[in-house]
Coordinates of C-alpha atoms in Angstrom, one line a residue:
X1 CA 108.0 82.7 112.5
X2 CA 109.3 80.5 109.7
X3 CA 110.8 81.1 106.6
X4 CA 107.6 79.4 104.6
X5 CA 105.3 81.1 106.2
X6 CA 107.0 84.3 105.4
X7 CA 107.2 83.3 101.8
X8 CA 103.5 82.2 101.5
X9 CA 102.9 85.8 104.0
X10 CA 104.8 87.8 101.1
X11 CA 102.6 86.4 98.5
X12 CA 99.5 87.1 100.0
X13 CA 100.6 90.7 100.4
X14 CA 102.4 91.2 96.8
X15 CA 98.2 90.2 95.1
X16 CA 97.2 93.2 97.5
X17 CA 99.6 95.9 97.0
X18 CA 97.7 97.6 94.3
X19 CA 94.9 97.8 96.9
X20 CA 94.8 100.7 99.1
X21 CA 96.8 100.9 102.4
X22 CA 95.0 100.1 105.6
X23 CA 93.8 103.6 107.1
X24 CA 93.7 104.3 110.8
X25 CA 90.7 104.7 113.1
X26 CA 89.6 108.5 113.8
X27 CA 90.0 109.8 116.6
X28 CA 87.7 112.6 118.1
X29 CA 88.4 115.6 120.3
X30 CA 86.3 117.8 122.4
X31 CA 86.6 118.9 125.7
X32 CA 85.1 118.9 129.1
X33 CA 85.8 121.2 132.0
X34 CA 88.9 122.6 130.1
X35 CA 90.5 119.0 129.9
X36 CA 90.8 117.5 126.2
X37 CA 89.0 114.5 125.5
X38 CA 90.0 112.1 122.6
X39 CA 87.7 109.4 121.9
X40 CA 86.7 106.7 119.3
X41 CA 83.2 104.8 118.5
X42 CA 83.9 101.7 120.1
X43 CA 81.5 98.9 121.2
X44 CA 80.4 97.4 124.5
X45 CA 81.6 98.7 127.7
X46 CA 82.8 102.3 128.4
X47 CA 86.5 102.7 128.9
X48 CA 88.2 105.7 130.2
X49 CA 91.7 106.7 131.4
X50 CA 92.3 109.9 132.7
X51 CA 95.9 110.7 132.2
X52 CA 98.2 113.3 133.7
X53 CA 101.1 114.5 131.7
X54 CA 103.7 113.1 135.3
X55 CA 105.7 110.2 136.0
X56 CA 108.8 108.9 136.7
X57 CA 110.8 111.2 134.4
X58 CA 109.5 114.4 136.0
X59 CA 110.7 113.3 139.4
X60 CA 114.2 113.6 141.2
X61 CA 116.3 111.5 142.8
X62 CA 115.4 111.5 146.4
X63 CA 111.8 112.0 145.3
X64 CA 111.4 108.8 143.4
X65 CA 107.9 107.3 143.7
X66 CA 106.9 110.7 144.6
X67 CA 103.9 110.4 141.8
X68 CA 103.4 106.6 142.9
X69 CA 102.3 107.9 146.1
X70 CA 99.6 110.7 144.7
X71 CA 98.2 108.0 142.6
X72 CA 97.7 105.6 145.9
X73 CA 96.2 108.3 147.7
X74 CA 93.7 109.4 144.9
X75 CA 92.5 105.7 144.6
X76 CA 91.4 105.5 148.3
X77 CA 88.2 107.4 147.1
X78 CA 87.3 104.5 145.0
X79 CA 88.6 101.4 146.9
X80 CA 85.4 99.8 147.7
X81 CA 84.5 100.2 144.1
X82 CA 83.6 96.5 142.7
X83 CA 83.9 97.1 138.8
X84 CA 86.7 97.1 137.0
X85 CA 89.5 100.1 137.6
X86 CA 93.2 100.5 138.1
X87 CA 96.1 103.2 138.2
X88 CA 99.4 103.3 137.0
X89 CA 102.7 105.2 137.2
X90 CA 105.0 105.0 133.7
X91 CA 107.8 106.8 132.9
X92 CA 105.8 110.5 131.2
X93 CA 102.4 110.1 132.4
X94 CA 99.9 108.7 135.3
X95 CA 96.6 107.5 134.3
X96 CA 93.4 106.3 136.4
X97 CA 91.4 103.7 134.5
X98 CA 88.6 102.4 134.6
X99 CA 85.5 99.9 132.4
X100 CA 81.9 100.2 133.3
X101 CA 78.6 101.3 132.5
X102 CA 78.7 105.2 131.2
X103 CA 77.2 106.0 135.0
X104 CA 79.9 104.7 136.7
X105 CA 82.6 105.6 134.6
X106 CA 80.9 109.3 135.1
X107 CA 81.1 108.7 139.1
X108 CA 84.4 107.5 139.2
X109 CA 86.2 110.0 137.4
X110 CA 84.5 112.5 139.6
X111 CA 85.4 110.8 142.5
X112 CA 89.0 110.2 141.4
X113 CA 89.2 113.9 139.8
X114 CA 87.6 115.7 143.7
X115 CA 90.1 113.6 145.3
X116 CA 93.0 115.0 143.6
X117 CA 91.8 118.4 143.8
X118 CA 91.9 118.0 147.7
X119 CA 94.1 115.1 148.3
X120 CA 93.6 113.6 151.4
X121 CA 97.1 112.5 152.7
X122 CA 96.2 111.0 156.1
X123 CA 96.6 107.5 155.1
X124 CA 99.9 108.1 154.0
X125 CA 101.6 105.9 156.1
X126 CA 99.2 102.9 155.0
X127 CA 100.6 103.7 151.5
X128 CA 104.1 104.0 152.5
X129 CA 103.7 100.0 153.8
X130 CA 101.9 99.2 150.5
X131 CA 104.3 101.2 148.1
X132 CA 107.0 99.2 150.0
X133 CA 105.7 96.0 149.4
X134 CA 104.9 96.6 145.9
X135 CA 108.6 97.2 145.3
X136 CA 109.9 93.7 146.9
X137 CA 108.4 92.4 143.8
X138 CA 109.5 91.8 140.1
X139 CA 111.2 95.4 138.9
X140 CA 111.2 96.3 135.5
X141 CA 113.4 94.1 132.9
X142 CA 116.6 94.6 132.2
X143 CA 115.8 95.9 128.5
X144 CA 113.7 98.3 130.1
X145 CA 116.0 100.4 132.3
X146 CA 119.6 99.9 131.7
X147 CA 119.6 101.9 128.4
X148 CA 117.7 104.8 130.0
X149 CA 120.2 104.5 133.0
X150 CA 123.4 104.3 130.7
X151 CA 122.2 108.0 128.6
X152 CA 121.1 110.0 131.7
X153 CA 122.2 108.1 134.9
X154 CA 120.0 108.8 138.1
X155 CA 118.0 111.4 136.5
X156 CA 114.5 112.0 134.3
X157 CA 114.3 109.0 131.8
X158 CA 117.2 107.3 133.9
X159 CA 115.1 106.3 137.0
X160 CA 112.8 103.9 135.8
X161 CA 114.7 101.5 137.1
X162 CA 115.7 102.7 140.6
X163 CA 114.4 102.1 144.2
X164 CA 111.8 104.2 145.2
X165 CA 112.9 106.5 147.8
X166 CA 110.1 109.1 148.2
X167 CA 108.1 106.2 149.9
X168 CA 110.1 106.5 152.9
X169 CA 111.5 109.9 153.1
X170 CA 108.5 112.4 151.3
X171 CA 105.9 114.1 154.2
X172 CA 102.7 114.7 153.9
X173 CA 103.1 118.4 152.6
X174 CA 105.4 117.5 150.0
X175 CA 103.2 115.1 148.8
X176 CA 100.2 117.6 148.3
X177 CA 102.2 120.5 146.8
X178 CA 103.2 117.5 143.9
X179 CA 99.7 116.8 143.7
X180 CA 98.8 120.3 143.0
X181 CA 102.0 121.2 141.2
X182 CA 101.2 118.1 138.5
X183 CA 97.6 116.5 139.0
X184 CA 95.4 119.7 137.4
X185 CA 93.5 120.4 134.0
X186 CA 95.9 121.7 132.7
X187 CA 98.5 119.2 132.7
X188 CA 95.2 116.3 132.1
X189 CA 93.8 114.3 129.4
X190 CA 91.0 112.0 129.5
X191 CA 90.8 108.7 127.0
X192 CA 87.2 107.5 126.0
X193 CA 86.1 104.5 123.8
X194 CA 82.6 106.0 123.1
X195 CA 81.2 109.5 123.3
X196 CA 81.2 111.4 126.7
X197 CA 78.4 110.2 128.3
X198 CA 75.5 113.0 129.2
X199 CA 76.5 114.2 133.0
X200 CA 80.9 113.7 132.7
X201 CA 82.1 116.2 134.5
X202 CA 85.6 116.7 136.1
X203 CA 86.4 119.2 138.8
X204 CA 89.9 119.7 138.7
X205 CA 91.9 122.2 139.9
X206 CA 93.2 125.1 137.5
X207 CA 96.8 124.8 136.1
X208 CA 99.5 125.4 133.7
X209 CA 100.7 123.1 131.0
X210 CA 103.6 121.0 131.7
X211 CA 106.4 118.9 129.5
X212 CA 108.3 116.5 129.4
X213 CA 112.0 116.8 131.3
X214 CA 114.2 119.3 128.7
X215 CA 117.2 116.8 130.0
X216 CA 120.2 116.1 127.5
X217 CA 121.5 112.8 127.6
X218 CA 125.1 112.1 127.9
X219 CA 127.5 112.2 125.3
X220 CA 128.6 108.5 124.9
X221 CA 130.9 107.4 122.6
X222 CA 129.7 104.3 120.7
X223 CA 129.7 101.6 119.2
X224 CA 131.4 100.3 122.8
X225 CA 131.1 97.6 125.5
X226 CA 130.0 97.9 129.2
X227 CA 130.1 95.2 131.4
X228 CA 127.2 93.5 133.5
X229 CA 126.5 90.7 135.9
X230 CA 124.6 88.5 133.6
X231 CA 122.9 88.6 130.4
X232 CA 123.4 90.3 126.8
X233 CA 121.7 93.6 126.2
X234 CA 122.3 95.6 123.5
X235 CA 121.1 99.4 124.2
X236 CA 121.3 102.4 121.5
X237 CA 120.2 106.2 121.4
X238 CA 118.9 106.3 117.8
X239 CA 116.6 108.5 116.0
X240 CA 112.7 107.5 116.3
X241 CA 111.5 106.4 112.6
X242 CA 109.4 104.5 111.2
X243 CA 112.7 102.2 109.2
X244 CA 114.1 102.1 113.4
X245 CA 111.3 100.4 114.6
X246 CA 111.0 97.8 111.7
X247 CA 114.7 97.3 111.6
X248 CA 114.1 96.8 115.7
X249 CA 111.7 94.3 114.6
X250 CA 113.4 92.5 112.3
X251 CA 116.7 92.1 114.2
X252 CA 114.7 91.0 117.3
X253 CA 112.4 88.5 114.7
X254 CA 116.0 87.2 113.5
X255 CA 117.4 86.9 117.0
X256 CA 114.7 84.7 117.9
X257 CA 115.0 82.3 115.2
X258 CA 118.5 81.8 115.1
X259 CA 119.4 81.6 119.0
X260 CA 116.0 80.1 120.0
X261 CA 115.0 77.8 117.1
X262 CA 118.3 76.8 115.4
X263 CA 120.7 77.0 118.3
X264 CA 118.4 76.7 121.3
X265 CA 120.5 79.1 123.5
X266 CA 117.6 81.2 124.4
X267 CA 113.5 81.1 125.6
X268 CA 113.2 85.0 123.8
X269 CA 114.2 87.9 123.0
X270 CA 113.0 91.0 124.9
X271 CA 113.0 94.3 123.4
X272 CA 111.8 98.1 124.6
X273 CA 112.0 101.5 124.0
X274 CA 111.7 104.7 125.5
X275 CA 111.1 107.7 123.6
X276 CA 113.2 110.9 125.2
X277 CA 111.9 113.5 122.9
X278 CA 110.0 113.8 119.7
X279 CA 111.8 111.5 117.4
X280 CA 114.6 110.0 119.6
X281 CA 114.3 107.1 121.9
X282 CA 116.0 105.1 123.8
X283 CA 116.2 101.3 122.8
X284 CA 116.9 97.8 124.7
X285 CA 116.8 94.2 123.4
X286 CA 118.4 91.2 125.2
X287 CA 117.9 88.3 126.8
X288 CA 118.9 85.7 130.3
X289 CA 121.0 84.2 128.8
X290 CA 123.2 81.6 130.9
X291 CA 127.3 82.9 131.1
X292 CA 128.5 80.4 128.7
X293 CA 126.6 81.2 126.0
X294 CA 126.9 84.6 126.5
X295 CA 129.4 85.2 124.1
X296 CA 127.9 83.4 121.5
X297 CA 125.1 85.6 122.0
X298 CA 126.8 88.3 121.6
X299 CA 128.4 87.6 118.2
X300 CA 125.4 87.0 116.9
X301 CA 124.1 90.2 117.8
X302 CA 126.6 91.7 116.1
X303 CA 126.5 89.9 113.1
X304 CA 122.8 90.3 112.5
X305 CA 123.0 94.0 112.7
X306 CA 125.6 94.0 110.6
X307 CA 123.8 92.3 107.7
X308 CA 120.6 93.7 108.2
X309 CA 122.6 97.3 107.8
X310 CA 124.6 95.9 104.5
X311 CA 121.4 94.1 103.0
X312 CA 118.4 95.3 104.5
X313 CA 115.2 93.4 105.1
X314 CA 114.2 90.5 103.1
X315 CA 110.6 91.5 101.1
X316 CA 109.0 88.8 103.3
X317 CA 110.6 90.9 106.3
X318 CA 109.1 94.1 105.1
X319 CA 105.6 92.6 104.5
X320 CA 105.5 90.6 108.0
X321 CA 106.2 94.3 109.8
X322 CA 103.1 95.8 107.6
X323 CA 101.2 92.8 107.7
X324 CA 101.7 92.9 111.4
X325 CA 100.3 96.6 111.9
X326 CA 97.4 96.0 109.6
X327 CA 96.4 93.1 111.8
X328 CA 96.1 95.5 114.9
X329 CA 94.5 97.9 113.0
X330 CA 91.9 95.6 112.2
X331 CA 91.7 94.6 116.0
X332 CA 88.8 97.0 118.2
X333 CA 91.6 97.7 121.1
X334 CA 93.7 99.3 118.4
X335 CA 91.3 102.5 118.2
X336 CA 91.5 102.9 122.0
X337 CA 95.0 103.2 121.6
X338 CA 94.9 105.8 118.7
X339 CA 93.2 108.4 121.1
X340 CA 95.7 107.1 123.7
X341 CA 98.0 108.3 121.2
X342 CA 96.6 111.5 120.8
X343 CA 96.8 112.2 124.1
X344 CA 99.6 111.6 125.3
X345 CA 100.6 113.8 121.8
X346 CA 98.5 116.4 123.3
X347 CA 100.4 116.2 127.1
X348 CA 104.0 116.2 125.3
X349 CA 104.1 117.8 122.6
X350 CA 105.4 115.5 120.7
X351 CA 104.2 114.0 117.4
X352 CA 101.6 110.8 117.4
X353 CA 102.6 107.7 116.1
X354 CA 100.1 108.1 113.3
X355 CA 103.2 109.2 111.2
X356 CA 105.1 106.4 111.6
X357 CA 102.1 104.3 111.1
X358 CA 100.9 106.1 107.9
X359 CA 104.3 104.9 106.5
X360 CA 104.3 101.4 107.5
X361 CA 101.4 100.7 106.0
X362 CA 101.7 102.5 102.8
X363 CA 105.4 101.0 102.9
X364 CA 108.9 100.8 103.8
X365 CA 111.3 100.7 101.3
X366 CA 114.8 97.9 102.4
X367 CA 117.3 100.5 101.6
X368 CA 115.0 102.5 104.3
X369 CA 115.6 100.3 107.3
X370 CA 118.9 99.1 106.2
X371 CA 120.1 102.5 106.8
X372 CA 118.4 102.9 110.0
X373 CA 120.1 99.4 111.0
X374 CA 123.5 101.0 109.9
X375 CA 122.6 104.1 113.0
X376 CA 121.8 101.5 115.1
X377 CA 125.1 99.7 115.0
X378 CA 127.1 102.5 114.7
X379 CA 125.1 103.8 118.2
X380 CA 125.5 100.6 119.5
X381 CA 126.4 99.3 123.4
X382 CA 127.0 96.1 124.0
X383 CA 126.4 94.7 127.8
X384 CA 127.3 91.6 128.9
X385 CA 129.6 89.9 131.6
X386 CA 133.3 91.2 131.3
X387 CA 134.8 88.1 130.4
X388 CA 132.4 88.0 127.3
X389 CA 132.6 91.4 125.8
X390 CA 134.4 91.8 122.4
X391 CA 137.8 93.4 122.9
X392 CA 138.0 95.0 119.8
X393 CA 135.2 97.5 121.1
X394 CA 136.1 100.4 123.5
X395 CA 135.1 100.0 126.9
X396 CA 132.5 102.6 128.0
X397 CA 133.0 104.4 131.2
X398 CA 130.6 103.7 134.2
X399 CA 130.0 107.5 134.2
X400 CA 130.7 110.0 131.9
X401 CA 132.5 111.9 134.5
X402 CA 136.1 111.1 134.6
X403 CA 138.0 109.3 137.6
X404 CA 138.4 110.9 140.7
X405 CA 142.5 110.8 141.7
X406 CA 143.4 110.0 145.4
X407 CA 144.8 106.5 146.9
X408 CA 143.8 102.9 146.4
X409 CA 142.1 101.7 149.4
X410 CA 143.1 97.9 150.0
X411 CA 140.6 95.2 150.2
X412 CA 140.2 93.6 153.6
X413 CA 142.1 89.7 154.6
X414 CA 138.8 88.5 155.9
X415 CA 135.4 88.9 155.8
X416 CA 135.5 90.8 152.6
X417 CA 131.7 91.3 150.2
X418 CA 133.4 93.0 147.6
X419 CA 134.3 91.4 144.5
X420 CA 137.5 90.2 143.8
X421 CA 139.2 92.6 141.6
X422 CA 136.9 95.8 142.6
X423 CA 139.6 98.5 143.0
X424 CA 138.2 101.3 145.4
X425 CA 139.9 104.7 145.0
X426 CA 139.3 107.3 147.5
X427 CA 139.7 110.8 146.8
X428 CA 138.9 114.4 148.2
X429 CA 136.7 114.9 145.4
X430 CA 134.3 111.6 146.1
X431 CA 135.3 107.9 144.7
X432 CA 135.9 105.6 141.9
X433 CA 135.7 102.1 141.7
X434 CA 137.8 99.8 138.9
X435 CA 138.1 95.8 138.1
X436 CA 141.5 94.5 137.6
X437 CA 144.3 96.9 135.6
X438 CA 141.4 98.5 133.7
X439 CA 142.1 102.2 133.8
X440 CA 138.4 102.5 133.0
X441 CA 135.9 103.1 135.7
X442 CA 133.5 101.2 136.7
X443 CA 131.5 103.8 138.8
X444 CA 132.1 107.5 139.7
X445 CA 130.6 109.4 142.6
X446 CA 131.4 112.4 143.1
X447 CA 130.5 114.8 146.3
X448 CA 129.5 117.7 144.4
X449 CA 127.4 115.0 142.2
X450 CA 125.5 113.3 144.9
X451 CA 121.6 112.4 143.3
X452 CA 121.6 110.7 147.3
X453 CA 122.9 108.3 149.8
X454 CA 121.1 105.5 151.1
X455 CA 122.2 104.5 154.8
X456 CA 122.0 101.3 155.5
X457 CA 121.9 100.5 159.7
X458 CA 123.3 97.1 160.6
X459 CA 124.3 95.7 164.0
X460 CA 127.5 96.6 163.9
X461 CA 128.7 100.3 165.1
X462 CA 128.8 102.2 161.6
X463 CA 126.4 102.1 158.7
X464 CA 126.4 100.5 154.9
X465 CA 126.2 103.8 152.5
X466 CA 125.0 103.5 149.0
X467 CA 125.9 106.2 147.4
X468 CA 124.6 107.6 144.3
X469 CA 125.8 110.3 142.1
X470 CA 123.6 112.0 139.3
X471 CA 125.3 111.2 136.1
X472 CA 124.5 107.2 137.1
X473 CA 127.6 106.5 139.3
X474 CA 126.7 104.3 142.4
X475 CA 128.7 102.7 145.0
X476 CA 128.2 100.7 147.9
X477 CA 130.4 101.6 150.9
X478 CA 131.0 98.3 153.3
X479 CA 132.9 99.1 156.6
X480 CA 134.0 95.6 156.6
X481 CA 135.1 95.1 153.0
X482 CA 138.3 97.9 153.3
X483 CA 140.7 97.9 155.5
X484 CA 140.5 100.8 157.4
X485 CA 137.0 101.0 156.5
X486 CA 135.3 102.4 159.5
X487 CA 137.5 105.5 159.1
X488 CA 136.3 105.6 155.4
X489 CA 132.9 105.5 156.2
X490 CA 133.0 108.1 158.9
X491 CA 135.5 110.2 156.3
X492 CA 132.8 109.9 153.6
X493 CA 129.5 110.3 156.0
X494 CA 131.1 113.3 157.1
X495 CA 131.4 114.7 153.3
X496 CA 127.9 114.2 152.5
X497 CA 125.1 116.6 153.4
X498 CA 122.4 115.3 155.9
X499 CA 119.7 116.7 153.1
X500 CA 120.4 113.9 150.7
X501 CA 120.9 111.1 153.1
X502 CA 117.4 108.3 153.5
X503 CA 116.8 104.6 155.4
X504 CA 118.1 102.5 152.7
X505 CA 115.0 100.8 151.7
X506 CA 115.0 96.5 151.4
X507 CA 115.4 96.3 148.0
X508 CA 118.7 98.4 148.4
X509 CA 120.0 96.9 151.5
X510 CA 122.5 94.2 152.2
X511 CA 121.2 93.0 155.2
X512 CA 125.0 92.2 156.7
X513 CA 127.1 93.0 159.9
X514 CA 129.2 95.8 158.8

């Protein structure tokens, strides 16, 4: 986006403002079999998602996925189905979609709705194969996960980004008593784009109402640094506003331009957020950026949210991010996704994003987002390789836990995996890991704080364990990187509790002699 064309854009926008603001599509309500329905009149097609208020966020550790699996097994009812449908599992809900005529939208949802209310979890094995092979692809970015991960570790909004384990370790019953426990009207929602159609009916099981997890993130001290392997990602916990999301918008719009169009270090910019209550979210932007132009990346970053928190927007900025919304108002998806909205609004608890909506198009004010900008610097965390992180910020802790005290183990002469520089310390409390003289630690896993231990089997006589404690600490424990490290790995295996171990699935494993 140029700088004419957001001249010319502010123009065209400063004839209109004495017109009136854009106004959002209706959404209506009703019910059917006790589940609310939220619909719109749109044209052509009927579209319909039936949601459930569960996901990733609702789930534990060891029983990541858990959800993933219901989902497979309710979609074997409609497998042979030719039109278009599809399920997904995000972070706070589940929802079974599908396009078609208003008869077979009508017999699907039944179909999908009876086979919920009596799973049938004989093919579970099948699913296990295809769950597993849907996880050696493409994860989730980068932008997506890491800020989740950094505020709650490996728990609730924090495992979007971790290996499915409930895949390989859940059994058929405690698949079925999640089903039951999450997948009933009382915890659904269905999503039309026309009227119910005469004859929608969906037999689902009675339940309570559920919420989101009531999880606190962690106190982190910020603006800091944290160091990763490769990239620049900036990550925040701000408040959830209408000025956040268009100084978001901005920044990222600003990004662009200057690292991809005037410096041509970068393809884009990704951004994300995760919302982790009713007006907080978590937020990610970043790119793949190559290592030595990491740390040009990162100055700019913080330069541009500097100045957008000392000036603000530009008036061209401010009407691009109203201009923007107006245009998907306009668009015929958009009303689809205002009952969406509602829905998910409905399942939560929290407020719609009519709100914030509402005030973009009637219009933000500069001094509006340039104080939102000012949070989002001053909540700031900065990730990028070590060597490329700004010194005069304070390093953030790999856990929020402090460092457990015991004795250095010593990296082994030969045949070594570990980094150089990694620092192992091995206490009776659980372990810490460190890079170079940094008192800082990198990870902290603590026996008492054990989220779960994946054990890897090799061909040698002792196992790889991943470890992985709940407030986000992991570490990987090589027999063959320590010296002495057989005895550490039997003196650790023999610290953890049988309950929390699993077969450290491919995406975890290092698939090396040990």
């Amino acid at each position: 986006m140029n700088a004419r064309w957001l001249t010319l854009l502010g123009e065209e926008l400063s004839e209109l403002s004495g017109t009136v603001a854009p106004s959002l599509p209706e959404v209506h309500r009703t019910e059917v079999d006790g589940v609310p329905v939220f619909w719109n009149t749109g044209t052509g097609r009927l579209s319909a998602s039936l949601i459930f208020g569960v996901g990733l966020a609702h789930e534990t550790f060891l029983e990541t996925g858990i959800t993933h699996l219901v989902e497979h097994l309710a979609m074997r009812t409609v497998r042979t189905a030719h039109y278009e449908n599809n399920a997904s599992t995000e972070v706070l809900h589940t929802s079974f979609d599908v396009t078609s005529s208003p008869e077979t939208v009508t017999e699907h949802l039944h179909r999908i709705c009876a086979g919920l209310s009596h799973l049938n979890t004989a093919p579970l094995e099948v699913e296990r194969g295809v769950l597993m092979a849907e996880q050696r692809g493409d994860g989730p970015g980068v932008v997506s996960w890491l800020p989740s991960s950094l505020w709650f570790g490996n728990r609730a909004f924090g495992l979007a980004g971790n290996v499915q384990v409930a895949p390989i370790r859940a059994d058929a019953q405690r698949v079925g008593e999640w089903c039951a426990e999450w997948f009933h009207r009382g915890n659904a929602a269905l999503v039309l784009s026309g009227p119910p159609p005469a004859g929608l009916r969906l037999p689902l099981a009675d339940g309570p109402r559920r919420r989101p997890p009531a999880i606190r993130p962690f106190e982190l001290a910020a603006p800091a640094r944290t160091a990763i392997p490769n990239g620049v990602v900036g990550c925040a916990l701000v408040s959830w506003t209408a000025p956040m999301a268009c100084a978001a918008g901005v920044l990222v719009a600003r990004l662009t331009d200057r690292l991809r169009h005037l410096e041509g270090l970068v393809y884009d910019i990704g951004f994300d957020h995760q919302l982790i209550g009713p007006r907080r979210a978590v937020l990610g932007f970043g790119t793949d950026v190559g290592d030595k132009y990491a740390a040009r990346v990162v100055a700019a970053i913080r330069a541009e949210v500097a100045e957008l928190g000392r000036t603000g927007p530009t008036p061209e900025e401010i009407a691009a991010d109203r201009a923007g919304l107006a245009e998907q108002v306009a668009e015929p998806g958009f009303a689809h996704y205002r009952a969406f909205d509602a829905a998910m609004s409905e399942l939560t608890g929290w407020p719609s994003a009519a709100e914030h909506q509402d005030l973009v198009l009637r219009g933000l004010t500069a001094r509006e987002v340039a104080k939102a900008a000012r949070e989002l610097a001053a909540r700031l965390v900065l990730c990028a390789p070590e060597r490329h992180l700004p010194a005069d910020l304070p390093e953030l802790p790999g856990s929020p836990l402090p460092a457990v005290p015991g004795r250095e183990a010593r990296r082994a002469l030969v045949g070594s995996t570990a980094p150089r520089g990694l620092r192992l310390v091995v206490g009776d409390e659980g372990l810490s890991t460190f890079y170079g003289d940094s008192p800082v630690p990198v990870s902290v896993v603590r026996y008492d704080d054990l989220a779960g231990v994946g054990v890897e089997q090799t061909d040698g006589q002792l196992p790889i364990l991943h470890l992985f404690g709940s407030h986000g600490g992991s570490i990987t424990l090589r027999p063959g990187d320590w010296r002495g490290g057989r005895a550490l790995v039997r003196q650790v295996r023999a610290r953890v509790d049988p309950a929390l171990c699993f077969d450290a699935p491919d995406p975890m494993r290092l698939f090396e002699q040990s």
